[in-house]
């Protein structure tokens, strides 16, 4: 207990930036954006490992994006207990920050970050409105969890809604000691929240890129090295030694091609070229036939 009722997934924005970062030189601004998203996601995944270990009766929902009055708000983790819903925002900031007030913010060299608790309290208020709308009457409590062990915040005012890296174990124990018996109403609430999830921010900004300028070829799923050896049945990474079945390699790069170029038609030749002409055409053809619907236009066969 508990496996999350809703598991976390990378946003499309992160997946696109991750792929582009490997296949082209991103601008400084886009690269910073990419690293921030990647780091945030890794922090959330670290926190998920902790909530998966909770032994009491609760429902965990990870990575939700809601919409209220045409405005989106995102919540990293929701944990439903019998009487209370916990909203948790996970931050993976690294290094030494100084807390400054008016407005409340974290400062490091020339970087300033708004105190994340402010944003979280705004999300809490919106979630309350949403719950009111559907006549769910539970208490809501919000916490920011700073997951990175190297994070230090000087001059921080005492705030029971903020969990610093040295307090995380205590915070998890506190969650675990909440007496909780769930019933069908809690399940319905969880299902409602999942049904209200918007998935990805619509129209997240993307860097400009074109098919021609992107580096082609398969890369390792673990260490992202392009130095790989493709055999009959598997691909082996020359950098980390990781092995992946060729079918899985093809599926991974078909997904990447669709993600980056949703308007392009997926053909065997197209995927062959995307994989740097390194994966046999017949393997690509077979995987496409098995996993995608065949469409035909004139003399071309393509897949959706
Ligand atoms: Zn590797």
CSV table of C-alpha atoms and ligand atoms in Angstrom, one decimal:
chain,number,residue,atom,x,y,z
A,1,UNK,CA,0.0,0.0,0.0
A,2,UNK,CA,-0.4,2.2,-1.8
A,3,UNK,CA,0.3,1.9,-5.4
A,4,UNK,CA,-0.6,5.2,-6.9
A,5,UNK,CA,-4.1,5.3,-8.4
A,6,UNK,CA,-2.7,7.7,-10.9
A,7,UNK,CA,1.0,7.3,-11.9
A,8,UNK,CA,3.2,10.2,-12.9
A,9,UNK,CA,4.2,10.7,-16.5
A,10,UNK,CA,6.6,13.1,-18.1
A,11,UNK,CA,4.8,16.1,-19.7
A,12,UNK,CA,4.9,16.3,-23.5
A,13,UNK,CA,6.9,19.5,-23.1
A,14,UNK,CA,9.6,17.6,-21.2
A,15,UNK,CA,9.6,14.7,-23.6
A,16,UNK,CA,10.0,17.1,-26.6
A,17,UNK,CA,12.8,19.1,-25.0
A,18,UNK,CA,14.6,15.9,-23.9
A,19,UNK,CA,14.5,14.5,-27.4
A,20,UNK,CA,15.6,17.9,-29.0
A,21,UNK,CA,18.4,18.3,-26.5
A,22,UNK,CA,19.9,15.1,-27.7
A,23,UNK,CA,19.3,15.8,-31.4
A,24,UNK,CA,20.2,19.5,-31.8
A,25,UNK,CA,21.8,22.4,-30.0
A,26,UNK,CA,19.2,24.1,-27.9
A,27,UNK,CA,19.4,27.8,-27.2
A,28,UNK,CA,20.6,28.7,-23.7
A,29,UNK,CA,17.1,29.6,-22.7
A,30,UNK,CA,15.5,26.4,-23.9
A,31,UNK,CA,18.4,24.4,-22.4
A,32,UNK,CA,17.8,26.0,-19.0
A,33,UNK,CA,14.1,25.3,-19.4
A,34,UNK,CA,14.8,21.7,-20.2
A,35,UNK,CA,17.1,21.2,-17.2
A,36,UNK,CA,14.6,22.8,-14.9
A,37,UNK,CA,11.8,20.5,-16.1
A,38,UNK,CA,14.0,17.4,-16.0
A,39,UNK,CA,15.2,18.2,-12.5
A,40,UNK,CA,11.7,18.9,-11.3
A,41,UNK,CA,10.5,15.6,-12.7
A,42,UNK,CA,13.3,13.7,-11.2
A,43,UNK,CA,12.5,15.2,-7.8
A,44,UNK,CA,8.9,14.2,-8.1
A,45,UNK,CA,9.9,10.7,-9.0
A,46,UNK,CA,12.1,10.6,-5.8
A,47,UNK,CA,9.1,11.6,-3.8
A,48,UNK,CA,6.9,9.0,-5.4
A,49,UNK,CA,9.2,6.3,-4.1
A,50,UNK,CA,8.6,7.6,-0.6
A,51,UNK,CA,4.8,7.7,-0.9
A,52,UNK,CA,4.7,4.2,-2.4
A,53,UNK,CA,6.1,3.0,1.0
A,54,UNK,CA,3.1,4.5,3.0
A,55,UNK,CA,1.5,1.7,4.9
A,56,UNK,CA,-1.8,3.2,5.9
A,57,UNK,CA,-5.1,3.4,4.0
A,58,UNK,CA,-4.8,6.3,1.5
A,59,UNK,CA,-5.1,7.0,-2.2
A,60,UNK,CA,-2.1,8.6,-4.0
A,61,UNK,CA,-2.7,10.6,-7.2
A,62,UNK,CA,0.5,11.8,-8.9
A,63,UNK,CA,0.8,14.7,-11.4
A,64,UNK,CA,-2.6,16.3,-12.0
A,65,UNK,CA,-3.4,19.4,-14.0
A,66,UNK,CA,-6.8,20.9,-13.3
A,67,UNK,CA,-8.7,23.8,-15.0
A,68,UNK,CA,-10.9,26.2,-13.1
A,69,UNK,CA,-12.5,29.2,-14.7
A,70,UNK,CA,-10.3,28.8,-17.8
A,71,UNK,CA,-7.1,28.8,-15.7
A,72,UNK,CA,-4.9,25.8,-15.3
A,73,UNK,CA,-3.3,24.8,-12.0
A,74,UNK,CA,-1.1,21.8,-11.4
A,75,UNK,CA,-0.6,19.7,-8.3
A,76,UNK,CA,2.4,17.3,-8.0
A,77,UNK,CA,0.9,14.9,-5.5
A,78,UNK,CA,-2.5,14.5,-3.9
A,79,UNK,CA,-3.0,12.0,-1.1
A,80,UNK,CA,-6.5,11.3,0.0
A,81,UNK,CA,-7.0,10.2,3.7
A,82,UNK,CA,-10.3,9.6,5.4
A,83,UNK,CA,-10.8,13.2,6.6
A,84,UNK,CA,-8.1,15.2,4.8
A,85,UNK,CA,-6.7,15.7,1.4
A,86,UNK,CA,-3.0,16.5,1.3
A,87,UNK,CA,-1.6,18.6,-1.5
A,88,UNK,CA,2.1,18.3,-2.0
A,89,UNK,CA,4.4,20.3,-4.2
A,90,UNK,CA,7.8,18.8,-4.6
A,91,UNK,CA,10.8,21.0,-5.2
A,92,UNK,CA,14.2,19.8,-6.3
A,93,UNK,CA,16.3,23.0,-5.8
A,94,UNK,CA,20.0,22.4,-5.3
A,95,UNK,CA,22.5,24.4,-3.1
A,96,UNK,CA,22.3,27.3,-0.8
A,97,UNK,CA,19.5,29.9,-1.0
A,98,UNK,CA,18.7,32.9,1.1
A,99,UNK,CA,15.1,33.6,2.1
A,100,UNK,CA,14.0,37.2,1.5
A,101,UNK,CA,10.6,38.7,2.2
A,102,UNK,CA,8.4,41.3,0.6
A,103,UNK,CA,7.8,39.6,-1.7
A,104,UNK,CA,8.7,36.2,-0.3
A,105,UNK,CA,11.4,34.6,-2.4
A,106,UNK,CA,14.5,32.4,-2.5
A,107,UNK,CA,17.7,34.0,-3.7
A,108,UNK,CA,20.9,32.4,-5.0
A,109,UNK,CA,23.5,34.6,-6.8
A,110,UNK,CA,21.4,36.4,-9.4
A,111,UNK,CA,18.5,33.9,-9.4
A,112,UNK,CA,15.3,34.7,-7.6
A,113,UNK,CA,12.5,32.1,-7.2
A,114,UNK,CA,9.0,33.0,-5.8
A,115,UNK,CA,8.4,31.1,-2.5
A,116,UNK,CA,6.7,28.0,-3.8
A,117,UNK,CA,4.3,27.9,-0.8
A,118,UNK,CA,2.5,31.0,-2.3
A,119,UNK,CA,1.7,29.2,-5.5
A,120,UNK,CA,0.7,26.1,-3.6
A,121,UNK,CA,-1.8,28.0,-1.4
A,122,UNK,CA,-3.3,29.5,-4.5
A,123,UNK,CA,-3.7,25.9,-5.9
A,124,UNK,CA,-5.2,24.8,-2.6
A,125,UNK,CA,-7.8,27.5,-2.8
A,126,UNK,CA,-8.7,26.6,-6.3
A,127,UNK,CA,-9.0,22.9,-5.4
A,128,UNK,CA,-11.3,23.8,-2.6
A,129,UNK,CA,-13.6,25.6,-5.0
A,130,UNK,CA,-13.5,22.5,-7.3
A,131,UNK,CA,-14.4,20.2,-4.4
A,132,UNK,CA,-17.2,22.5,-3.3
A,133,UNK,CA,-18.6,22.4,-6.8
A,134,UNK,CA,-18.8,18.6,-6.6
A,135,UNK,CA,-20.0,18.7,-3.0
A,136,UNK,CA,-17.0,16.9,-1.5
A,137,UNK,CA,-16.5,18.1,2.0
A,138,UNK,CA,-13.0,17.2,3.2
A,139,UNK,CA,-10.2,19.2,4.8
A,140,UNK,CA,-7.3,20.2,2.6
A,141,UNK,CA,-3.8,20.7,3.8
A,142,UNK,CA,-0.8,21.8,1.7
A,143,UNK,CA,2.9,21.1,2.0
A,144,UNK,CA,6.0,22.0,0.0
A,145,UNK,CA,8.6,19.3,0.2
A,146,UNK,CA,12.2,20.2,-0.7
A,147,UNK,CA,13.5,16.8,-1.8
A,148,UNK,CA,17.1,17.6,-2.7
A,149,UNK,CA,19.5,16.7,0.1
A,150,UNK,CA,21.9,19.6,-0.9
A,151,UNK,CA,19.2,22.2,-0.5
A,152,UNK,CA,19.7,24.8,2.3
A,153,UNK,CA,17.5,27.8,2.9
A,154,UNK,CA,19.1,30.5,5.1
A,155,UNK,CA,16.9,32.9,7.1
A,156,UNK,CA,13.8,30.8,6.4
A,157,UNK,CA,10.9,31.6,8.7
A,158,UNK,CA,9.5,28.7,10.5
A,159,UNK,CA,6.6,27.3,8.5
A,160,UNK,CA,4.8,24.0,9.3
A,161,UNK,CA,3.8,23.7,5.6
A,162,UNK,CA,7.4,23.5,4.4
A,163,UNK,CA,9.4,20.3,4.7
A,164,UNK,CA,13.2,20.7,4.3
A,165,UNK,CA,15.4,17.8,3.2
A,166,UNK,CA,16.3,16.9,6.8
A,167,UNK,CA,12.6,16.7,7.8
A,168,UNK,CA,11.4,14.4,5.1
A,169,UNK,CA,11.5,11.2,7.0
A,170,UNK,CA,9.6,12.8,9.8
A,171,UNK,CA,7.0,14.1,7.3
A,172,UNK,CA,6.5,10.7,5.8
A,173,UNK,CA,6.1,9.2,9.3
A,174,UNK,CA,3.5,11.9,10.1
A,175,UNK,CA,1.6,10.9,7.0
A,176,UNK,CA,1.8,7.2,7.9
A,177,UNK,CA,0.4,7.9,11.4
A,178,UNK,CA,-2.7,9.5,10.1
A,179,UNK,CA,-5.6,7.2,11.1
A,180,UNK,CA,-7.6,6.5,7.9
A,181,UNK,CA,-10.4,4.3,6.8
A,182,UNK,CA,-11.5,4.8,3.2
A,183,UNK,CA,-14.8,4.1,1.7
A,184,UNK,CA,-16.6,4.3,-1.7
A,185,UNK,CA,-16.9,8.0,-1.4
A,186,UNK,CA,-13.1,8.4,-1.3
A,187,UNK,CA,-12.8,6.2,-4.4
A,188,UNK,CA,-15.4,8.3,-6.2
A,189,UNK,CA,-13.5,11.5,-5.2
A,190,UNK,CA,-10.2,9.9,-6.6
A,191,UNK,CA,-12.0,8.9,-9.8
A,192,UNK,CA,-13.5,12.4,-10.1
A,193,UNK,CA,-10.1,14.1,-9.7
A,194,UNK,CA,-8.6,11.7,-12.3
A,195,UNK,CA,-11.4,12.5,-14.7
A,196,UNK,CA,-10.8,16.2,-14.3
A,197,UNK,CA,-7.1,15.9,-15.1
A,198,UNK,CA,-6.3,17.9,-18.2
A,199,UNK,CA,-3.1,15.9,-19.0
A,200,UNK,CA,-0.8,18.4,-20.6
A,201,UNK,CA,-0.8,22.2,-20.6
A,202,UNK,CA,-2.3,23.1,-24.0
A,203,UNK,CA,0.0,24.9,-26.3
A,204,UNK,CA,3.1,24.7,-24.2
A,205,UNK,CA,5.8,26.7,-26.0
A,206,UNK,CA,8.1,24.7,-28.2
A,207,UNK,CA,11.5,25.7,-29.6
A,208,UNK,CA,11.7,26.0,-33.4
A,209,UNK,CA,13.1,22.9,-35.1
A,210,UNK,CA,13.0,21.1,-38.4
A,211,UNK,CA,13.3,17.5,-39.4
A,212,UNK,CA,16.4,18.2,-41.5
A,213,UNK,CA,18.5,19.8,-38.8
A,214,UNK,CA,17.9,17.1,-36.2
A,215,UNK,CA,20.6,14.4,-35.7
A,216,UNK,CA,19.3,11.0,-36.8
A,217,UNK,CA,20.0,7.6,-35.3
A,218,UNK,CA,19.0,5.6,-32.2
A,219,UNK,CA,20.3,6.3,-28.8
A,220,UNK,CA,20.5,4.3,-25.5
A,221,UNK,CA,17.4,4.5,-23.4
A,222,UNK,CA,19.4,4.7,-20.2
A,223,UNK,CA,22.4,6.9,-20.8
A,224,UNK,CA,21.3,8.5,-24.1
A,225,UNK,CA,24.5,7.7,-25.9
A,226,UNK,CA,24.4,7.6,-29.7
A,227,UNK,CA,27.3,5.1,-29.6
A,228,UNK,CA,25.3,1.9,-30.0
A,229,UNK,CA,25.7,-1.4,-31.8
A,230,UNK,CA,22.6,-2.7,-33.6
A,231,UNK,CA,22.5,-6.4,-34.0
A,232,UNK,CA,19.9,-8.8,-35.5
A,233,UNK,CA,17.7,-8.8,-32.4
A,234,UNK,CA,19.0,-6.3,-29.9
A,235,UNK,CA,20.8,-3.0,-29.6
A,236,UNK,CA,23.7,-2.7,-27.2
A,237,UNK,CA,25.0,0.6,-25.8
A,238,UNK,CA,28.8,0.9,-26.3
A,239,UNK,CA,28.9,3.4,-23.4
A,240,UNK,CA,26.9,1.8,-20.5
A,241,UNK,CA,26.4,-1.8,-21.8
A,242,UNK,CA,22.6,-1.6,-21.6
A,243,UNK,CA,20.8,-3.9,-24.0
A,244,UNK,CA,17.4,-3.3,-25.6
A,245,UNK,CA,15.3,-5.6,-27.9
A,246,UNK,CA,15.1,-4.2,-31.4
A,247,UNK,CA,11.3,-4.2,-31.3
A,248,UNK,CA,11.4,-1.9,-28.3
A,249,UNK,CA,14.0,0.3,-29.9
A,250,UNK,CA,11.8,0.8,-33.0
A,251,UNK,CA,8.7,1.5,-30.9
A,252,UNK,CA,10.6,4.0,-28.8
A,253,UNK,CA,11.7,5.9,-31.9
A,254,UNK,CA,8.4,5.7,-33.7
A,255,UNK,CA,6.9,7.4,-30.5
A,256,UNK,CA,9.6,10.0,-30.6
A,257,UNK,CA,9.0,10.7,-34.3
A,258,UNK,CA,5.3,11.1,-33.7
A,259,UNK,CA,5.9,13.3,-30.7
A,260,UNK,CA,8.3,15.7,-32.6
A,261,UNK,CA,6.5,15.6,-36.0
A,262,UNK,CA,2.8,14.7,-35.4
A,263,UNK,CA,2.0,15.9,-38.9
A,264,UNK,CA,4.4,13.6,-40.8
A,265,UNK,CA,3.2,10.2,-42.1
A,266,UNK,CA,4.9,7.3,-40.5
A,267,UNK,CA,6.3,4.9,-43.1
A,268,UNK,CA,9.0,2.2,-42.9
A,269,UNK,CA,11.4,4.5,-44.9
A,270,UNK,CA,10.7,7.4,-42.6
A,271,UNK,CA,11.4,5.4,-39.5
A,272,UNK,CA,14.4,3.8,-41.2
A,273,UNK,CA,15.9,7.2,-41.8
A,274,UNK,CA,15.0,8.5,-38.3
A,275,UNK,CA,16.9,5.5,-36.9
A,276,UNK,CA,20.0,6.6,-38.9
A,277,UNK,CA,19.6,3.7,-41.4
A,278,UNK,CA,21.0,1.5,-38.6
A,279,UNK,CA,17.9,-0.7,-37.9
A,280,UNK,CA,17.0,-3.3,-40.6
A,281,UNK,CA,14.0,-2.2,-42.7
A,282,UNK,CA,12.2,-5.5,-42.2
A,283,UNK,CA,12.3,-5.2,-38.4
A,284,UNK,CA,10.8,-1.7,-38.7
A,285,UNK,CA,8.1,-2.9,-41.2
A,286,UNK,CA,7.2,-5.8,-38.9
A,287,UNK,CA,6.9,-3.6,-35.7
A,288,UNK,CA,4.8,-1.0,-37.6
A,289,UNK,CA,2.5,-3.7,-38.8
A,290,UNK,CA,2.1,-5.2,-35.4
A,291,UNK,CA,1.6,-2.0,-33.4
A,292,UNK,CA,0.0,0.5,-35.8
A,293,UNK,CA,-3.0,0.6,-38.1
A,294,UNK,CA,-2.1,0.3,-41.8
A,295,UNK,CA,-3.3,3.1,-44.0
A,296,UNK,CA,-2.9,3.3,-47.8
A,297,UNK,CA,-2.8,6.3,-50.0
A,298,UNK,CA,-2.0,5.5,-53.7
A,299,UNK,CA,1.3,3.7,-53.7
A,300,UNK,CA,2.3,4.6,-50.2
A,301,UNK,CA,1.6,2.6,-47.1
A,302,UNK,CA,1.7,4.5,-43.9
A,303,UNK,CA,0.7,3.9,-40.3
A,304,UNK,CA,-1.4,5.6,-37.6
B,1,LIG,ZN1,23.9,3.6,-22.5
